[in-house]
Short mmCIF file of C-alpha atoms and ligand atoms in Angstrom, two decimals:
data_model
loop_
_atom_site.label_atom_id
_atom_site.label_comp_id
_atom_site.label_asym_id
_atom_site.label_seq_id
_atom_site.Cartn_x
_atom_site.Cartn_y
_atom_site.Cartn_z
CA MET A 30 -103.46 -43.28 72.99
CA LEU A 31 -104.59 -39.97 74.51
CA VAL A 32 -101.84 -37.65 75.77
CA LEU A 33 -102.00 -34.38 77.68
CA GLY A 34 -99.05 -32.15 76.74
CA ILE A 35 -97.65 -29.32 78.86
CA GLU A 36 -95.13 -26.68 77.77
CA THR A 37 -93.66 -24.16 80.26
CA SER A 38 -90.00 -23.83 79.25
CA CYS A 39 -89.93 -20.09 78.72
CA ASP A 40 -92.59 -17.39 78.41
CA GLU A 41 -95.57 -19.30 76.99
CA THR A 42 -97.82 -21.65 78.93
CA GLY A 43 -99.06 -24.24 76.43
CA VAL A 44 -101.44 -27.16 76.91
CA ALA A 45 -102.74 -29.63 74.32
CA VAL A 46 -104.58 -32.91 74.06
CA TYR A 47 -103.38 -35.25 71.31
CA HIS A 48 -104.82 -38.61 70.28
CA SER A 49 -102.62 -41.00 68.31
CA GLU A 50 -105.45 -41.91 65.91
CA LYS A 51 -107.77 -38.90 66.02
CA GLY A 52 -104.99 -36.28 65.96
CA LEU A 53 -104.94 -33.01 67.85
CA LEU A 54 -108.11 -32.58 69.94
CA SER A 55 -107.32 -29.22 71.52
CA HIS A 56 -104.57 -26.77 72.19
CA VAL A 57 -104.52 -23.63 74.30
CA LEU A 58 -101.79 -21.10 74.88
CA TYR A 59 -101.17 -18.22 77.20
CA SER A 60 -98.34 -15.89 76.23
CA GLN A 61 -96.51 -13.84 78.86
CA VAL A 62 -94.90 -11.48 76.35
CA ASP A 63 -96.85 -8.42 77.51
CA MET A 64 -95.69 -8.99 81.07
CA HIS A 65 -92.00 -9.27 80.11
CA ASN A 66 -92.24 -6.40 77.62
CA ASP A 67 -91.52 -3.73 80.27
CA TYR A 68 -88.20 -5.41 81.10
CA GLY A 69 -86.94 -5.84 77.53
CA GLY A 70 -86.66 -9.61 77.91
CA VAL A 71 -87.91 -12.62 79.85
CA VAL A 72 -87.58 -12.29 83.66
CA PRO A 73 -87.21 -15.91 84.84
CA GLU A 74 -88.80 -15.49 88.29
CA LEU A 75 -91.84 -13.69 86.85
CA ALA A 76 -92.14 -16.40 84.19
CA SER A 77 -92.24 -19.17 86.82
CA ARG A 78 -94.84 -17.37 88.92
CA ASP A 79 -97.07 -16.75 85.93
CA HIS A 80 -96.86 -20.38 84.80
CA ILE A 81 -98.05 -21.34 88.31
CA ARG A 82 -101.02 -18.98 87.97
CA LYS A 83 -102.02 -20.03 84.47
CA LEU A 84 -101.19 -23.69 84.09
CA VAL A 85 -104.00 -25.44 85.98
CA PRO A 86 -106.80 -23.28 84.48
CA LEU A 87 -105.29 -23.90 81.03
CA ILE A 88 -105.23 -27.66 81.62
CA ARG A 89 -108.92 -27.51 82.55
CA GLN A 90 -109.67 -25.49 79.43
CA GLY A 91 -107.65 -27.78 77.16
CA MET A 92 -109.40 -30.87 78.49
CA ASN A 93 -112.82 -29.22 78.25
CA ASP A 94 -112.15 -28.12 74.67
CA ALA A 95 -111.08 -31.67 73.79
CA LYS A 96 -114.14 -33.03 75.64
CA VAL A 97 -112.04 -35.56 77.52
CA SER A 98 -112.12 -36.55 81.18
CA ALA A 99 -109.15 -37.36 83.39
CA GLN A 100 -110.03 -41.07 83.14
CA ALA A 101 -109.48 -40.98 79.37
CA VAL A 102 -105.89 -39.71 79.59
CA ASP A 103 -103.24 -42.39 78.90
CA GLY A 104 -100.15 -40.30 79.58
CA VAL A 105 -98.88 -36.83 80.46
CA ALA A 106 -96.04 -35.26 78.45
CA TYR A 107 -94.12 -32.25 79.72
CA THR A 108 -91.22 -30.14 78.50
CA ALA A 109 -88.27 -31.13 80.69
CA GLY A 110 -85.69 -28.89 79.00
CA PRO A 111 -83.85 -27.02 77.72
CA GLY A 112 -85.27 -23.84 79.21
CA LEU A 113 -85.54 -21.77 82.37
CA MET A 114 -85.19 -24.02 85.42
CA GLY A 115 -88.01 -22.45 87.48
CA ALA A 116 -90.38 -22.38 84.52
CA LEU A 117 -89.58 -25.99 83.60
CA LEU A 118 -90.16 -27.12 87.18
CA VAL A 119 -93.72 -25.73 87.17
CA GLY A 120 -94.68 -27.84 84.16
CA ALA A 121 -92.68 -30.88 85.27
CA ALA A 122 -94.07 -30.91 88.83
CA THR A 123 -97.65 -30.38 87.65
CA ALA A 124 -97.41 -33.02 84.92
CA ARG A 125 -95.70 -35.54 87.16
CA SER A 126 -98.28 -35.01 89.94
CA LEU A 127 -101.24 -35.34 87.55
CA ALA A 128 -99.77 -38.51 86.07
CA TRP A 129 -99.26 -39.93 89.54
CA SER A 130 -102.79 -39.15 90.68
CA TRP A 131 -104.30 -40.45 87.42
CA GLN A 132 -102.01 -43.53 87.58
CA VAL A 133 -100.70 -43.07 84.06
CA PRO A 134 -97.11 -42.68 82.82
CA ALA A 135 -95.43 -39.30 82.53
CA ILE A 136 -92.94 -38.58 79.78
CA ALA A 137 -90.23 -35.88 79.76
CA VAL A 138 -89.99 -34.21 76.36
CA HIS A 139 -87.03 -32.30 74.92
CA HIS A 140 -88.30 -28.88 73.84
CA MET A 141 -86.31 -28.92 70.58
CA GLU A 142 -87.60 -32.39 69.72
CA GLY A 143 -91.05 -30.87 70.11
CA HIS A 144 -90.17 -28.15 67.59
CA LEU A 145 -88.53 -30.73 65.32
CA LEU A 146 -91.62 -32.93 65.17
CA ALA A 147 -94.16 -30.07 64.97
CA PRO A 148 -94.49 -30.35 61.14
CA MET A 149 -95.77 -33.90 61.72
CA LEU A 150 -99.00 -32.41 63.08
CA GLU A 151 -99.80 -31.22 59.55
CA ALA A 152 -101.85 -33.02 56.90
CA GLU A 153 -98.84 -34.16 54.84
CA PRO A 154 -96.17 -34.99 57.41
CA PRO A 155 -92.55 -35.50 56.31
CA GLN A 156 -91.22 -39.05 56.02
CA PHE A 157 -87.88 -39.97 57.61
CA PRO A 158 -85.04 -39.35 56.95
CA PHE A 159 -84.81 -35.58 56.61
CA VAL A 160 -82.63 -32.60 57.42
CA ALA A 161 -84.08 -30.29 60.08
CA LEU A 162 -83.25 -26.63 60.55
CA LEU A 163 -84.34 -25.57 64.04
CA ILE A 164 -84.32 -21.82 64.53
CA SER A 165 -85.60 -20.43 67.80
CA GLY A 166 -84.78 -17.80 70.41
CA GLY A 167 -82.21 -20.03 72.07
CA HIS A 168 -81.03 -22.41 69.34
CA THR A 169 -79.89 -22.65 65.74
CA LEU A 170 -79.41 -26.30 64.85
CA LEU A 171 -79.00 -28.30 61.66
CA ILE A 172 -79.84 -31.93 62.35
CA GLN A 173 -79.87 -35.16 60.43
CA VAL A 174 -83.08 -36.90 61.46
CA ASP A 175 -83.16 -40.64 60.71
CA GLY A 176 -86.18 -41.36 62.91
CA ILE A 177 -87.68 -40.41 66.26
CA GLY A 178 -84.80 -40.11 68.73
CA ARG A 179 -82.23 -40.66 65.99
CA TYR A 180 -80.66 -37.25 65.70
CA ARG A 181 -77.18 -36.30 64.48
CA LEU A 182 -76.01 -32.73 64.92
CA LEU A 183 -74.68 -31.38 61.62
CA GLY A 184 -74.18 -27.76 62.62
CA GLU A 185 -75.09 -25.20 65.27
CA SER A 186 -74.63 -21.57 66.19
CA LEU A 187 -71.28 -20.82 67.79
CA ASP A 188 -72.65 -17.65 69.41
CA ASP A 189 -76.09 -15.97 69.16
CA ALA A 190 -79.05 -18.08 68.05
CA ALA A 191 -80.94 -16.77 64.99
CA GLY A 192 -83.87 -15.57 67.14
CA GLU A 193 -81.51 -13.94 69.62
CA ALA A 194 -79.79 -12.04 66.78
CA PHE A 195 -83.23 -10.92 65.51
CA ASP A 196 -84.27 -9.80 69.00
CA LYS A 197 -81.03 -7.92 69.75
CA THR A 198 -81.02 -6.13 66.38
CA ALA A 199 -84.71 -5.31 66.83
CA LYS A 200 -83.90 -3.78 70.21
CA LEU A 201 -81.19 -1.65 68.58
CA LEU A 202 -83.82 -0.41 66.11
CA GLY A 203 -86.12 0.55 69.00
CA LEU A 204 -88.53 -2.38 68.73
CA SER A 205 -89.94 -4.07 71.83
CA TYR A 206 -89.18 -7.65 72.92
CA PRO A 207 -89.47 -10.14 71.30
CA GLY A 208 -88.61 -8.13 68.23
CA GLY A 209 -88.11 -10.79 65.51
CA ALA A 210 -91.53 -10.45 63.89
CA LYS A 211 -91.54 -6.65 64.37
CA LEU A 212 -88.16 -6.33 62.66
CA SER A 213 -89.51 -8.38 59.79
CA LYS A 214 -92.53 -6.08 59.48
CA LEU A 215 -90.26 -3.02 59.48
CA ALA A 216 -88.06 -4.60 56.78
CA GLU A 217 -91.07 -4.60 54.43
CA GLN A 218 -90.63 -0.82 54.11
CA GLY A 219 -86.88 -1.11 53.63
CA ALA A 220 -84.94 -0.31 50.46
CA PRO A 221 -81.97 -2.42 49.31
CA ARG A 222 -79.28 0.01 50.44
CA PHE A 223 -76.91 -1.96 52.68
CA LYS A 224 -75.25 -5.32 52.17
CA PHE A 225 -74.47 -7.34 55.30
CA PRO A 226 -72.00 -10.26 55.36
CA ARG A 227 -73.16 -13.89 55.10
CA PRO A 228 -71.21 -15.21 58.12
CA MET A 229 -69.21 -18.43 57.76
CA THR A 230 -70.43 -19.17 54.24
CA ASP A 231 -66.98 -18.56 52.71
CA ARG A 232 -65.56 -21.72 54.31
CA PRO A 233 -66.77 -25.30 54.48
CA GLY A 234 -68.89 -26.46 57.41
CA LEU A 235 -72.41 -26.22 58.72
CA ASP A 236 -71.96 -24.08 61.84
CA PHE A 237 -73.40 -20.59 62.18
CA SER A 238 -72.29 -17.34 63.76
CA PHE A 239 -74.79 -14.49 63.96
CA SER A 240 -73.34 -12.17 66.60
CA GLY A 241 -71.25 -10.30 64.00
CA LEU A 242 -74.42 -9.30 62.12
CA LYS A 243 -75.72 -7.56 65.23
CA THR A 244 -72.43 -5.64 65.55
CA HIS A 245 -72.55 -4.83 61.83
CA ALA A 246 -76.08 -3.46 62.31
CA LEU A 247 -74.86 -1.29 65.20
CA THR A 248 -71.96 0.16 63.18
CA ILE A 249 -74.22 1.05 60.25
CA PHE A 250 -76.97 2.35 62.55
CA ASN A 251 -74.52 4.73 64.25
CA ALA A 252 -73.44 6.08 60.86
CA THR A 253 -77.01 7.01 59.83
CA ALA A 254 -79.40 9.77 60.91
CA LYS A 255 -81.53 7.01 62.54
CA THR A 256 -84.70 7.90 60.63
CA LEU A 257 -87.48 5.34 60.24
CA GLN A 258 -86.28 4.74 56.68
CA ASP A 259 -82.71 4.13 57.91
CA LYS A 260 -84.05 1.61 60.41
CA ALA A 261 -86.16 -0.14 57.78
CA ASP A 262 -83.19 -0.34 55.41
CA ILE A 263 -81.03 -1.88 58.14
CA ALA A 264 -83.82 -4.32 59.06
CA LEU A 265 -84.07 -5.43 55.42
CA ALA A 266 -80.31 -5.94 55.02
CA PHE A 267 -80.11 -7.84 58.32
CA GLU A 268 -83.04 -10.09 57.51
CA ASP A 269 -81.66 -10.82 54.03
CA ALA A 270 -78.30 -11.78 55.53
CA ILE A 271 -79.85 -14.22 58.01
CA ALA A 272 -82.20 -15.71 55.41
CA GLU A 273 -79.53 -16.23 52.75
CA THR A 274 -77.04 -17.64 55.27
CA LEU A 275 -79.61 -20.15 56.53
CA MET A 276 -80.44 -21.08 52.94
CA ILE A 277 -76.79 -21.67 51.99
CA LYS A 278 -76.20 -23.91 55.03
CA CYS A 279 -79.40 -25.89 54.46
CA SER A 280 -78.44 -26.47 50.85
CA ARG A 281 -75.03 -27.72 52.00
CA ALA A 282 -76.56 -30.02 54.61
CA LEU A 283 -78.88 -31.51 51.99
CA THR A 284 -75.95 -32.10 49.63
CA GLN A 285 -73.88 -33.64 52.42
CA THR A 286 -76.61 -36.06 53.52
CA GLY A 287 -78.07 -36.66 50.06
CA PHE A 288 -81.55 -36.11 51.57
CA LYS A 289 -84.34 -34.47 49.60
CA ARG A 290 -86.53 -33.40 52.52
CA LEU A 291 -86.01 -30.32 54.69
CA VAL A 292 -88.01 -29.56 57.84
CA VAL A 293 -87.83 -26.03 59.21
CA ALA A 294 -89.23 -25.29 62.67
CA GLY A 295 -88.88 -23.08 65.76
CA GLY A 296 -90.09 -19.52 66.34
CA VAL A 297 -87.93 -17.95 63.62
CA SER A 298 -89.38 -20.34 61.00
CA ALA A 299 -92.46 -18.08 61.03
CA ASN A 300 -90.35 -15.51 59.16
CA SER A 301 -91.65 -15.03 55.63
CA LYS A 302 -88.33 -13.84 54.14
CA ILE A 303 -86.60 -16.99 55.42
CA ARG A 304 -89.45 -19.10 54.05
CA ALA A 305 -89.16 -17.41 50.65
CA TYR A 306 -85.38 -17.99 50.42
CA LEU A 307 -85.73 -21.63 51.44
CA LEU A 308 -88.60 -22.16 49.02
CA LYS A 309 -86.50 -20.81 46.15
CA MET A 310 -83.63 -23.14 47.05
CA ALA A 311 -85.99 -26.10 47.48
CA GLN A 312 -87.53 -25.54 44.05
CA ALA A 313 -84.12 -25.22 42.38
CA GLU A 314 -82.79 -28.37 44.08
CA ALA A 315 -85.97 -30.50 43.92
CA VAL A 316 -86.19 -30.62 47.72
CA ARG A 317 -89.48 -30.95 49.61
CA LEU A 318 -89.90 -28.36 52.29
CA TYR A 319 -91.98 -28.78 55.47
CA PHE A 320 -92.99 -26.10 57.96
CA PRO A 321 -95.34 -26.27 60.93
CA ARG A 322 -98.44 -24.06 60.67
CA LEU A 323 -97.58 -20.55 61.92
CA GLU A 324 -99.04 -20.98 65.41
CA PHE A 325 -96.93 -24.12 65.94
CA CYS A 326 -93.67 -22.42 64.89
CA THR A 327 -93.43 -20.66 68.24
CA ASP A 328 -93.74 -22.48 71.58
CA ASN A 329 -96.92 -24.47 72.11
CA GLY A 330 -98.30 -27.50 73.93
CA ALA A 331 -99.32 -29.39 70.78
CA MET A 332 -95.74 -30.23 69.78
CA ILE A 333 -95.03 -31.52 73.29
CA ALA A 334 -98.18 -33.68 73.38
CA PHE A 335 -97.27 -35.07 69.94
CA ALA A 336 -93.60 -35.79 70.76
CA GLY A 337 -94.59 -37.30 74.13
CA CYS A 338 -97.19 -39.52 72.46
CA GLN A 339 -94.58 -40.91 70.02
CA ARG A 340 -92.24 -41.73 72.91
CA LEU A 341 -94.99 -43.31 75.03
CA LEU A 342 -96.05 -45.40 72.03
CA ALA A 343 -92.42 -46.56 71.78
CA GLY A 344 -92.69 -47.75 75.39
CA GLN A 345 -90.69 -44.97 77.06
CA LYS A 346 -91.72 -43.30 80.32
CA GLN A 347 -90.17 -41.67 83.37
CA ASN A 348 -90.18 -42.93 86.94
CA LEU A 349 -91.64 -40.76 89.69
CA GLU A 350 -88.76 -38.28 89.49
CA ILE A 351 -89.59 -34.70 88.50
CA PHE A 352 -87.20 -34.35 85.59
CA ALA A 353 -85.98 -30.91 84.49
CA ARG A 354 -82.77 -30.10 82.63
CA PRO A 355 -82.15 -26.43 81.75
CA ARG A 356 -79.28 -27.54 79.47
CA TRP A 357 -79.92 -30.69 77.54
CA PRO A 358 -78.15 -31.47 74.23
CA LEU A 359 -80.57 -32.89 71.66
CA GLU A 360 -78.02 -35.55 70.67
CA ASP A 361 -78.32 -37.02 74.18
CA LEU A 362 -81.80 -38.25 73.26
CA ILE A 363 -82.28 -41.86 72.26
O1 KG4 B 25 -89.36 -21.17 69.41
P1 KG4 B 25 -89.68 -19.90 70.12
O2 KG4 B 25 -91.10 -19.51 70.29
O3 KG4 B 25 -89.05 -19.90 71.54
C1 KG4 B 25 -87.85 -20.52 71.84
O4 KG4 B 25 -87.85 -21.75 72.02
O5 KG4 B 25 -86.84 -19.76 71.85
O6 KG4 B 25 -88.87 -18.75 69.33
C2 KG4 B 25 -88.94 -17.42 69.71
C3 KG4 B 25 -88.06 -16.60 68.78
C4 KG4 B 25 -87.88 -15.15 69.23
O7 KG4 B 25 -86.50 -14.83 69.15
C5 KG4 B 25 -88.70 -14.36 68.20
O8 KG4 B 25 -88.23 -13.05 67.98
C6 KG4 B 25 -88.54 -15.22 66.98
O9 KG4 B 25 -88.65 -16.55 67.47
N1 KG4 B 25 -89.56 -14.97 65.94
C7 KG4 B 25 -89.27 -14.42 64.74
C8 KG4 B 25 -90.50 -14.31 64.04
N2 KG4 B 25 -91.49 -14.79 64.85
C9 KG4 B 25 -90.89 -15.20 66.01
N3 KG4 B 25 -88.10 -14.02 64.20
C10 KG4 B 25 -88.14 -13.52 62.96
N4 KG4 B 25 -89.26 -13.36 62.24
C11 KG4 B 25 -90.46 -13.75 62.73
N5 KG4 B 25 -91.57 -13.61 61.99
ZN1 ZN B 26 -89.15 -22.97 71.45
#
């Protein structure tokens, strides 16, 4: 089965062509980050307009790269949520219209399911069941994954998502949006001078709370001379706190489920400090750890094409409705 995948939920336009037997045939991405940079965050209306400008040329490019014609496509997968409504509608309307004109099914994909399944595009994909830690700009989720569409929420962030906490702290340190990776780079020059709390690790449970870390960073920042070294030291302490907290909760989730496989995905899973902490835990606890390749940690069309293909193969498809849900709990999926 050959599936065209379209991702437009936020500030990246992603297109990919995936074949159920041959694997990923192409993927192309256009990032809007430079455009939103001037505003310190994503401007929804600008995002929608830019998706409109870029999507059709990207679809052409993706199909050319994959050397496939419209007649060869068996289904069109699109991100239907969660995300920015206007941005989602661009992808949904385009995908639905293409599917209609090509007389193939369209399938609405949950963005976080895309992230969750992204490690399955790699050479040694994880077997079910596993625990998944999804860490992105909008979500921090711990999920028990028993199979495709069989997801049980184990824990989630009660306030800021991990990526959001990274971005807000990065902004405090004078780094441009999205600041997660830049904060991490700055932390490399940091000295171990401050110790931040590990929120909600002193009590049972698998939920997270990261907004206090941002406030903690602000309090410490205001008490320093705000030199580059001060900023790097704060970045290091902040990153350590997030990484160790995530590690503690993952270890707990693995103990609770008895599973020995951990999948980590979403934009923040590109972070090397977090990877190092999780790797240490995985080695100590004989757990197998799975990450997507770096370019599939952040938003992309490949994960949507892949997730859509699995659902189409299972016989699912949407009617002619253009389906977009800005808020869409992952547990609602079946
Ligand atoms: O999954 P993603 O591309 O978009 C959403 O679905 O939200 O995640 C984007 C988030 C941003 O908050 C960005 O700062 C963060 O991932 N991020 C990182 C790193 N690379 C991306 N955070 C920390 N360290 C990184 N290396
Ligand atoms: Zn994402």
